[in-house]
Structures are given as C-alpha cells and as structure tokens.
Amino acid sequence: MKSNISTSVRSLGYWSAIFSSVFSIAYIIAQLIEWMGLLGSQGGPESMSTPMGLVWLLTPSLLLGVSFVILMVSIHYCASESDKIWSHLGLTFATAYMVLIGIVYFVQLTLVVPRLMSGNTQDIQLLIFTPFDSFLYAVDILGYSFMSVATLFASRVFKGEGLEKKVRWFLTANGVLIPFLVFQMYYHPLIFIASLWAITFPGSTISLIILFKRQKTKTLKQ
C-alpha cells in the first residue's frame, strides 16, 4: 500500500468504509431478528421472509453494494503500482457483485414486496425470493461469491504489518468463504459457515476505517 495518498482518496475510503460497516451491521442485525422469527417469518434460514422482513433485510443490503464499490475504488487508488493488478481485479468483481445484488434487491423492493402486500403474485412467481429454492436467491448467492472474490484479490494490496496485516487477514478470511457461499445451494447447513461473513466483512471494513483515518496524505503541487 502507498505510504501516502491524496486527500480525496483518503476521504472517500474513510467514509465508504464507515457506510459499508454501518449497512453491513444493519443487515446482520436484521438477519438475526429475522431468523428469530421476529419479523413475521417462521424463523431460521430456510423460512421465506415477509414483506416487512424483506424491507428490513434488503434496504441496507442494496446500499451496501454502492458503498462497497466506492471502497474498492479507494483501495485501488491506494495500491502501489505493482499491486494495482490485484486491486483492479477486486474492483471488477466488486462491480459485478453490486450489479447482481442491485438487480435482485431493487426488484424485490419495488416490484415483489408491493405485490406480496396486495396478494397479487400470480405473474411474478419466478421473482419470489425463496431461500435455497429460487432464481433470484441463486443470483444473490453468485453476487456475494463475487464479493468474496473481490476481497480476496484486494487483500493482496495490504502487505505491511500491524493494521495492514489485520486488514489483509479479514479480507482474506472473507474471501475463503466462497465455497460455503456457493455450495449452500446444494447443502443448506453450509449457510452457518458462510454466516461467518458477519464477522469477516465488518472486521474488514472497520479495520479499513482506522487505516484510512491514519493514512498520510500527499500535498499536490499547484
């Protein structure tokens, strides 16, 4: 990672890491409440969410997609010249993640939820978000798999000790969740290992908040 960065990169990195942390933690809290059955579902990871549950779960998730891409752009501009290949790959997969989950969550919030609330779902059965057993759930899993690939590549940017080592560890840990994310479609209990995302991802973004805050900025010549 570069020893100093521009003020704009530092600011964008810092704030996008904050928003990524806030939105991911908001989703995690909503998911725990959902699994406890407190948002109207039957509880557990295999129960279909109610319209209210979808709103609480997917709103922060949609906003997380935007925040994460901005964070990955900031990481790319922090990378040394020899490591930009890794940050660029990370940014590419992060963009794919944002597009995939953005389509899923926007469709759910603007089309599916209103139809569920009115009871008019006859012509949108393909779009119903059913855990482990629906088209859009599979797309969602692919999106989060791409997010893990993105963090795995981005981890290669941080080669120092101390805080950089902590960032590298969390990003790598988030990356190695890929098989548990993908194969939960075939073996549902893998979702509980994949749920370690609730530690590895916020751990990554919170560490990046501190790292960007401490990062030195360079003075641009007029």
PDB file of C-alpha atoms in Angstrom:
ATOM      1  CA  MET A   1       0.000   0.000   0.000  1.00  0.00           C
ATOM      2  CA  LYS A   2       1.236   3.517  -0.790  1.00  0.00           C
ATOM      3  CA  SER A   3       2.821   5.417   2.079  1.00  0.00           C
ATOM      4  CA  ASN A   4       0.673   8.463   1.311  1.00  0.00           C
ATOM      5  CA  ILE A   5      -2.448   9.114  -0.737  1.00  0.00           C
ATOM      6  CA  SER A   6      -4.455  12.085  -1.941  1.00  0.00           C
ATOM      7  CA  THR A   7      -6.922  13.786   0.398  1.00  0.00           C
ATOM      8  CA  SER A   8      -9.882  12.818  -1.801  1.00  0.00           C
ATOM      9  CA  VAL A   9      -8.910   9.127  -1.831  1.00  0.00           C
ATOM     10  CA  ARG A  10      -8.431   9.158   1.936  1.00  0.00           C
ATOM     11  CA  SER A  11     -11.797  10.833   2.469  1.00  0.00           C
ATOM     12  CA  LEU A  12     -13.702   8.551   0.106  1.00  0.00           C
ATOM     13  CA  GLY A  13     -12.022   5.481   1.530  1.00  0.00           C
ATOM     14  CA  TYR A  14     -12.754   6.529   5.105  1.00  0.00           C
ATOM     15  CA  TRP A  15     -16.424   7.361   4.544  1.00  0.00           C
ATOM     16  CA  SER A  16     -17.167   4.417   2.255  1.00  0.00           C
ATOM     17  CA  ALA A  17     -15.638   2.117   4.879  1.00  0.00           C
ATOM     18  CA  ILE A  18     -17.895   3.721   7.506  1.00  0.00           C
ATOM     19  CA  PHE A  19     -21.010   3.300   5.370  1.00  0.00           C
ATOM     20  CA  SER A  20     -20.032  -0.259   4.432  1.00  0.00           C
ATOM     21  CA  SER A  21     -19.682  -1.047   8.127  1.00  0.00           C
ATOM     22  CA  VAL A  22     -22.995   0.590   9.072  1.00  0.00           C
ATOM     23  CA  PHE A  23     -25.001  -1.053   6.287  1.00  0.00           C
ATOM     24  CA  SER A  24     -23.459  -4.497   6.816  1.00  0.00           C
ATOM     25  CA  ILE A  25     -24.091  -4.380  10.576  1.00  0.00           C
ATOM     26  CA  ALA A  26     -27.661  -3.156   9.969  1.00  0.00           C
ATOM     27  CA  TYR A  27     -28.227  -6.139   7.679  1.00  0.00           C
ATOM     28  CA  ILE A  28     -26.670  -8.550  10.187  1.00  0.00           C
ATOM     29  CA  ILE A  29     -28.938  -7.300  12.976  1.00  0.00           C
ATOM     30  CA  ALA A  30     -31.994  -7.559  10.715  1.00  0.00           C
ATOM     31  CA  GLN A  31     -30.991 -11.081   9.660  1.00  0.00           C
ATOM     32  CA  LEU A  32     -30.610 -12.239  13.255  1.00  0.00           C
ATOM     33  CA  ILE A  33     -34.017 -10.777  14.109  1.00  0.00           C
ATOM     34  CA  GLU A  34     -35.446 -12.460  11.008  1.00  0.00           C
ATOM     35  CA  TRP A  35     -34.006 -15.863  11.956  1.00  0.00           C
ATOM     36  CA  MET A  36     -35.533 -15.449  15.408  1.00  0.00           C
ATOM     37  CA  GLY A  37     -38.926 -15.086  13.739  1.00  0.00           C
ATOM     38  CA  LEU A  38     -39.490 -11.546  14.997  1.00  0.00           C
ATOM     39  CA  LEU A  39     -40.206 -10.061  11.564  1.00  0.00           C
ATOM     40  CA  GLY A  40     -43.170 -12.300  10.861  1.00  0.00           C
ATOM     41  CA  SER A  41     -41.479 -15.338   9.303  1.00  0.00           C
ATOM     42  CA  GLN A  42     -41.315 -18.826  10.806  1.00  0.00           C
ATOM     43  CA  GLY A  43     -37.691 -18.210  11.768  1.00  0.00           C
ATOM     44  CA  GLY A  44     -34.463 -19.899  10.709  1.00  0.00           C
ATOM     45  CA  PRO A  45     -32.530 -19.574   7.437  1.00  0.00           C
ATOM     46  CA  GLU A  46     -34.966 -21.600   5.313  1.00  0.00           C
ATOM     47  CA  SER A  47     -38.099 -19.586   6.054  1.00  0.00           C
ATOM     48  CA  MET A  48     -39.455 -17.179   3.464  1.00  0.00           C
ATOM     49  CA  SER A  49     -39.391 -13.549   4.601  1.00  0.00           C
ATOM     50  CA  THR A  50     -42.486 -11.417   4.999  1.00  0.00           C
ATOM     51  CA  PRO A  51     -42.742  -8.142   3.021  1.00  0.00           C
ATOM     52  CA  MET A  52     -41.654  -6.204   6.109  1.00  0.00           C
ATOM     53  CA  GLY A  53     -38.760  -8.610   6.619  1.00  0.00           C
ATOM     54  CA  LEU A  54     -37.623  -8.081   3.029  1.00  0.00           C
ATOM     55  CA  VAL A  55     -37.648  -4.311   3.502  1.00  0.00           C
ATOM     56  CA  TRP A  56     -35.547  -4.504   6.662  1.00  0.00           C
ATOM     57  CA  LEU A  57     -33.116  -7.016   5.159  1.00  0.00           C
ATOM     58  CA  LEU A  58     -32.694  -5.708   1.636  1.00  0.00           C
ATOM     59  CA  THR A  59     -32.619  -1.926   2.092  1.00  0.00           C
ATOM     60  CA  PRO A  60     -29.229  -1.881   3.891  1.00  0.00           C
ATOM     61  CA  SER A  61     -28.007  -4.650   1.569  1.00  0.00           C
ATOM     62  CA  LEU A  62     -28.772  -2.543  -1.507  1.00  0.00           C
ATOM     63  CA  LEU A  63     -26.958   0.456  -0.038  1.00  0.00           C
ATOM     64  CA  LEU A  64     -24.025  -1.772   0.956  1.00  0.00           C
ATOM     65  CA  GLY A  65     -23.453  -2.629  -2.703  1.00  0.00           C
ATOM     66  CA  VAL A  66     -22.845   1.021  -3.601  1.00  0.00           C
ATOM     67  CA  SER A  67     -20.671   1.678  -0.547  1.00  0.00           C
ATOM     68  CA  PHE A  68     -18.537  -1.403  -1.175  1.00  0.00           C
ATOM     69  CA  VAL A  69     -17.745  -0.464  -4.770  1.00  0.00           C
ATOM     70  CA  ILE A  70     -16.651   3.032  -3.689  1.00  0.00           C
ATOM     71  CA  LEU A  71     -14.495   1.417  -1.010  1.00  0.00           C
ATOM     72  CA  MET A  72     -12.884  -0.847  -3.608  1.00  0.00           C
ATOM     73  CA  VAL A  73     -12.198   2.141  -5.872  1.00  0.00           C
ATOM     74  CA  SER A  74     -10.466   3.828  -2.931  1.00  0.00           C
ATOM     75  CA  ILE A  75      -8.383   0.717  -2.261  1.00  0.00           C
ATOM     76  CA  HIS A  76      -7.377   0.647  -5.929  1.00  0.00           C
ATOM     77  CA  TYR A  77      -6.018   4.201  -5.689  1.00  0.00           C
ATOM     78  CA  CYS A  78      -4.125   3.257  -2.530  1.00  0.00           C
ATOM     79  CA  ALA A  79      -2.375   0.313  -4.163  1.00  0.00           C
ATOM     80  CA  SER A  80       1.250   0.550  -5.199  1.00  0.00           C
ATOM     81  CA  GLU A  81       1.872   0.334  -8.937  1.00  0.00           C
ATOM     82  CA  SER A  82       2.969  -3.296  -8.744  1.00  0.00           C
ATOM     83  CA  ASP A  83      -0.169  -4.274  -6.814  1.00  0.00           C
ATOM     84  CA  LYS A  84      -2.771  -2.435  -8.894  1.00  0.00           C
ATOM     85  CA  ILE A  85      -3.470  -5.630 -10.837  1.00  0.00           C
ATOM     86  CA  TRP A  86      -4.909  -7.127  -7.630  1.00  0.00           C
ATOM     87  CA  SER A  87      -6.974  -4.082  -6.675  1.00  0.00           C
ATOM     88  CA  HIS A  88      -8.240  -3.798 -10.246  1.00  0.00           C
ATOM     89  CA  LEU A  89      -9.383  -7.420 -10.201  1.00  0.00           C
ATOM     90  CA  GLY A  90     -11.017  -6.781  -6.843  1.00  0.00           C
ATOM     91  CA  LEU A  91     -12.838  -3.736  -8.198  1.00  0.00           C
ATOM     92  CA  THR A  92     -14.038  -5.703 -11.228  1.00  0.00           C
ATOM     93  CA  PHE A  93     -15.592  -8.437  -9.095  1.00  0.00           C
ATOM     94  CA  ALA A  94     -16.999  -5.850  -6.677  1.00  0.00           C
ATOM     95  CA  THR A  95     -18.747  -4.138  -9.586  1.00  0.00           C
ATOM     96  CA  ALA A  96     -20.211  -7.472 -10.712  1.00  0.00           C
ATOM     97  CA  TYR A  97     -21.415  -8.048  -7.135  1.00  0.00           C
ATOM     98  CA  MET A  98     -23.090  -4.632  -6.995  1.00  0.00           C
ATOM     99  CA  VAL A  99     -24.877  -5.143 -10.317  1.00  0.00           C
ATOM    100  CA  LEU A 100     -26.159  -8.609  -9.421  1.00  0.00           C
ATOM    101  CA  ILE A 101     -27.390  -7.859  -5.919  1.00  0.00           C
ATOM    102  CA  GLY A 102     -28.625  -4.428  -7.029  1.00  0.00           C
ATOM    103  CA  ILE A 103     -30.933  -6.050  -9.574  1.00  0.00           C
ATOM    104  CA  VAL A 104     -32.143  -8.637  -7.037  1.00  0.00           C
ATOM    105  CA  TYR A 105     -32.848  -6.186  -4.219  1.00  0.00           C
ATOM    106  CA  PHE A 106     -34.294  -3.402  -6.355  1.00  0.00           C
ATOM    107  CA  VAL A 107     -36.700  -5.855  -7.996  1.00  0.00           C
ATOM    108  CA  GLN A 108     -37.688  -7.213  -4.594  1.00  0.00           C
ATOM    109  CA  LEU A 109     -38.263  -3.809  -3.012  1.00  0.00           C
ATOM    110  CA  THR A 110     -40.031  -2.119  -5.919  1.00  0.00           C
ATOM    111  CA  LEU A 111     -41.928  -4.986  -7.557  1.00  0.00           C
ATOM    112  CA  VAL A 112     -42.158  -8.087  -5.385  1.00  0.00           C
ATOM    113  CA  VAL A 113     -42.826  -6.515  -1.970  1.00  0.00           C
ATOM    114  CA  PRO A 114     -45.791  -4.407  -3.199  1.00  0.00           C
ATOM    115  CA  ARG A 115     -47.242  -7.483  -4.944  1.00  0.00           C
ATOM    116  CA  LEU A 116     -46.799  -9.612  -1.814  1.00  0.00           C
ATOM    117  CA  MET A 117     -48.556  -6.970   0.253  1.00  0.00           C
ATOM    118  CA  SER A 118     -51.502  -6.887  -2.167  1.00  0.00           C
ATOM    119  CA  GLY A 119     -51.580 -10.666  -2.592  1.00  0.00           C
ATOM    120  CA  ASN A 120     -51.184 -10.345  -6.364  1.00  0.00           C
ATOM    121  CA  THR A 121     -48.260 -12.663  -7.138  1.00  0.00           C
ATOM    122  CA  GLN A 122     -49.613 -14.925  -9.886  1.00  0.00           C
ATOM    123  CA  ASP A 123     -47.463 -13.474 -12.668  1.00  0.00           C
ATOM    124  CA  ILE A 124     -44.232 -12.978 -10.652  1.00  0.00           C
ATOM    125  CA  GLN A 125     -43.651 -16.459  -9.194  1.00  0.00           C
ATOM    126  CA  LEU A 126     -40.185 -16.619 -10.785  1.00  0.00           C
ATOM    127  CA  LEU A 127     -39.188 -13.488  -8.858  1.00  0.00           C
ATOM    128  CA  ILE A 128     -40.264 -14.639  -5.387  1.00  0.00           C
ATOM    129  CA  PHE A 129     -37.202 -14.721  -3.127  1.00  0.00           C
ATOM    130  CA  THR A 130     -37.318 -18.183  -1.529  1.00  0.00           C
ATOM    131  CA  PRO A 131     -34.158 -19.268   0.347  1.00  0.00           C
ATOM    132  CA  PHE A 132     -32.246 -22.063  -1.418  1.00  0.00           C
ATOM    133  CA  ASP A 133     -35.058 -22.620  -3.910  1.00  0.00           C
ATOM    134  CA  SER A 134     -35.494 -19.645  -6.228  1.00  0.00           C
ATOM    135  CA  PHE A 135     -33.883 -17.995  -9.235  1.00  0.00           C
ATOM    136  CA  LEU A 136     -33.114 -14.697  -7.518  1.00  0.00           C
ATOM    137  CA  TYR A 137     -31.695 -16.411  -4.418  1.00  0.00           C
ATOM    138  CA  ALA A 138     -29.190 -18.152  -6.718  1.00  0.00           C
ATOM    139  CA  VAL A 139     -28.307 -14.791  -8.307  1.00  0.00           C
ATOM    140  CA  ASP A 140     -27.871 -13.311  -4.826  1.00  0.00           C
ATOM    141  CA  ILE A 141     -25.502 -16.122  -3.831  1.00  0.00           C
ATOM    142  CA  LEU A 142     -23.487 -15.533  -7.009  1.00  0.00           C
ATOM    143  CA  GLY A 143     -23.268 -11.843  -6.137  1.00  0.00           C
ATOM    144  CA  TYR A 144     -21.929 -12.478  -2.662  1.00  0.00           C
ATOM    145  CA  SER A 145     -19.491 -15.046  -4.049  1.00  0.00           C
ATOM    146  CA  PHE A 146     -18.136 -12.284  -6.295  1.00  0.00           C
ATOM    147  CA  MET A 147     -17.853 -10.028  -3.242  1.00  0.00           C
ATOM    148  CA  SER A 148     -15.690 -12.658  -1.552  1.00  0.00           C
ATOM    149  CA  VAL A 149     -13.526 -12.966  -4.671  1.00  0.00           C
ATOM    150  CA  ALA A 150     -13.163  -9.163  -4.628  1.00  0.00           C
ATOM    151  CA  THR A 151     -11.933  -9.099  -1.028  1.00  0.00           C
ATOM    152  CA  LEU A 152      -9.563 -11.993  -1.698  1.00  0.00           C
ATOM    153  CA  PHE A 153      -7.877 -10.057  -4.504  1.00  0.00           C
ATOM    154  CA  ALA A 154      -7.938  -6.775  -2.553  1.00  0.00           C
ATOM    155  CA  SER A 155      -6.146  -8.411   0.364  1.00  0.00           C
ATOM    156  CA  ARG A 156      -3.006  -8.615  -1.811  1.00  0.00           C
ATOM    157  CA  VAL A 157      -2.707  -4.811  -1.677  1.00  0.00           C
ATOM    158  CA  PHE A 158      -2.001  -4.769   2.064  1.00  0.00           C
ATOM    159  CA  LYS A 159       1.481  -6.177   2.647  1.00  0.00           C
ATOM    160  CA  GLY A 160       2.579  -4.308   5.767  1.00  0.00           C
ATOM    161  CA  GLU A 161       2.477  -5.304   9.419  1.00  0.00           C
ATOM    162  CA  GLY A 162       0.230  -4.060  12.198  1.00  0.00           C
ATOM    163  CA  LEU A 163      -3.052  -2.652  10.981  1.00  0.00           C
ATOM    164  CA  GLU A 164      -2.354  -3.561   7.346  1.00  0.00           C
ATOM    165  CA  LYS A 165      -1.846  -7.160   8.427  1.00  0.00           C
ATOM    166  CA  LYS A 166      -5.212  -7.098  10.234  1.00  0.00           C
ATOM    167  CA  VAL A 167      -6.945  -5.719   7.120  1.00  0.00           C
ATOM    168  CA  ARG A 168      -5.245  -8.388   4.999  1.00  0.00           C
ATOM    169  CA  TRP A 169      -6.361 -11.124   7.404  1.00  0.00           C
ATOM    170  CA  PHE A 170     -10.011 -10.045   7.471  1.00  0.00           C
ATOM    171  CA  LEU A 171     -10.198  -9.562   3.686  1.00  0.00           C
ATOM    172  CA  THR A 172      -8.624 -12.976   3.111  1.00  0.00           C
ATOM    173  CA  ALA A 173     -10.915 -14.646   5.642  1.00  0.00           C
ATOM    174  CA  ASN A 174     -13.906 -13.124   3.867  1.00  0.00           C
ATOM    175  CA  GLY A 175     -12.536 -14.430   0.582  1.00  0.00           C
ATOM    176  CA  VAL A 176     -12.161 -18.042   1.675  1.00  0.00           C
ATOM    177  CA  LEU A 177     -15.888 -18.216   2.449  1.00  0.00           C
ATOM    178  CA  ILE A 178     -16.528 -18.616  -1.303  1.00  0.00           C
ATOM    179  CA  PRO A 179     -17.133 -22.415  -1.338  1.00  0.00           C
ATOM    180  CA  PHE A 180     -19.509 -22.202   1.628  1.00  0.00           C
ATOM    181  CA  LEU A 181     -21.474 -19.478  -0.119  1.00  0.00           C
ATOM    182  CA  VAL A 182     -21.700 -21.327  -3.435  1.00  0.00           C
ATOM    183  CA  PHE A 183     -22.387 -24.855  -2.234  1.00  0.00           C
ATOM    184  CA  GLN A 184     -25.059 -23.933   0.326  1.00  0.00           C
ATOM    185  CA  MET A 185     -27.469 -24.226  -2.604  1.00  0.00           C
ATOM    186  CA  TYR A 186     -26.744 -27.974  -2.561  1.00  0.00           C
ATOM    187  CA  TYR A 187     -26.177 -28.475   1.168  1.00  0.00           C
ATOM    188  CA  HIS A 188     -28.137 -25.929   3.161  1.00  0.00           C
ATOM    189  CA  PRO A 189     -26.310 -26.201   6.542  1.00  0.00           C
ATOM    190  CA  LEU A 190     -23.256 -24.609   4.899  1.00  0.00           C
ATOM    191  CA  ILE A 191     -25.059 -21.306   5.380  1.00  0.00           C
ATOM    192  CA  PHE A 192     -23.977 -21.360   9.023  1.00  0.00           C
ATOM    193  CA  ILE A 193     -20.299 -21.377   7.996  1.00  0.00           C
ATOM    194  CA  ALA A 194     -20.999 -18.792   5.293  1.00  0.00           C
ATOM    195  CA  SER A 195     -22.573 -16.673   8.044  1.00  0.00           C
ATOM    196  CA  LEU A 196     -19.069 -16.027   9.384  1.00  0.00           C
ATOM    197  CA  TRP A 197     -19.342 -13.171   6.855  1.00  0.00           C
ATOM    198  CA  ALA A 198     -20.975 -11.360   9.780  1.00  0.00           C
ATOM    199  CA  ILE A 199     -17.503 -11.267  11.375  1.00  0.00           C
ATOM    200  CA  THR A 200     -15.104 -11.171   8.441  1.00  0.00           C
ATOM    201  CA  PHE A 201     -16.766  -8.418   6.406  1.00  0.00           C
ATOM    202  CA  PRO A 202     -17.425  -5.866   9.178  1.00  0.00           C
ATOM    203  CA  GLY A 203     -13.996  -6.757  10.546  1.00  0.00           C
ATOM    204  CA  SER A 204     -12.523  -5.786   7.176  1.00  0.00           C
ATOM    205  CA  THR A 205     -14.408  -2.509   6.850  1.00  0.00           C
ATOM    206  CA  ILE A 206     -13.895  -1.396  10.455  1.00  0.00           C
ATOM    207  CA  SER A 207     -10.157  -2.081  10.108  1.00  0.00           C
ATOM    208  CA  LEU A 208     -10.177  -0.053   6.898  1.00  0.00           C
ATOM    209  CA  ILE A 209     -11.884   2.844   8.675  1.00  0.00           C
ATOM    210  CA  ILE A 210      -8.960   3.021  11.085  1.00  0.00           C
ATOM    211  CA  LEU A 211      -6.399   2.518   8.333  1.00  0.00           C
ATOM    212  CA  PHE A 212      -7.785   5.323   6.142  1.00  0.00           C
ATOM    213  CA  LYS A 213      -8.085   7.630   9.146  1.00  0.00           C
ATOM    214  CA  ARG A 214      -4.410   7.096   9.976  1.00  0.00           C
ATOM    215  CA  GLN A 215      -3.177   7.243   6.391  1.00  0.00           C
ATOM    216  CA  LYS A 216      -0.956  10.165   5.485  1.00  0.00           C
ATOM    217  CA  THR A 217      -1.938  12.396   2.579  1.00  0.00           C
ATOM    218  CA  LYS A 218       0.339  13.901  -0.005  1.00  0.00           C
ATOM    219  CA  THR A 219       0.473  17.578  -0.864  1.00  0.00           C
ATOM    220  CA  LEU A 220      -0.348  18.205  -4.505  1.00  0.00           C
ATOM    221  CA  LYS A 221       1.754  20.784  -6.346  1.00  0.00           C
ATOM    222  CA  GLN A 222      -0.120  23.806  -7.676  1.00  0.00           C
TER     223      GLN A 222
END
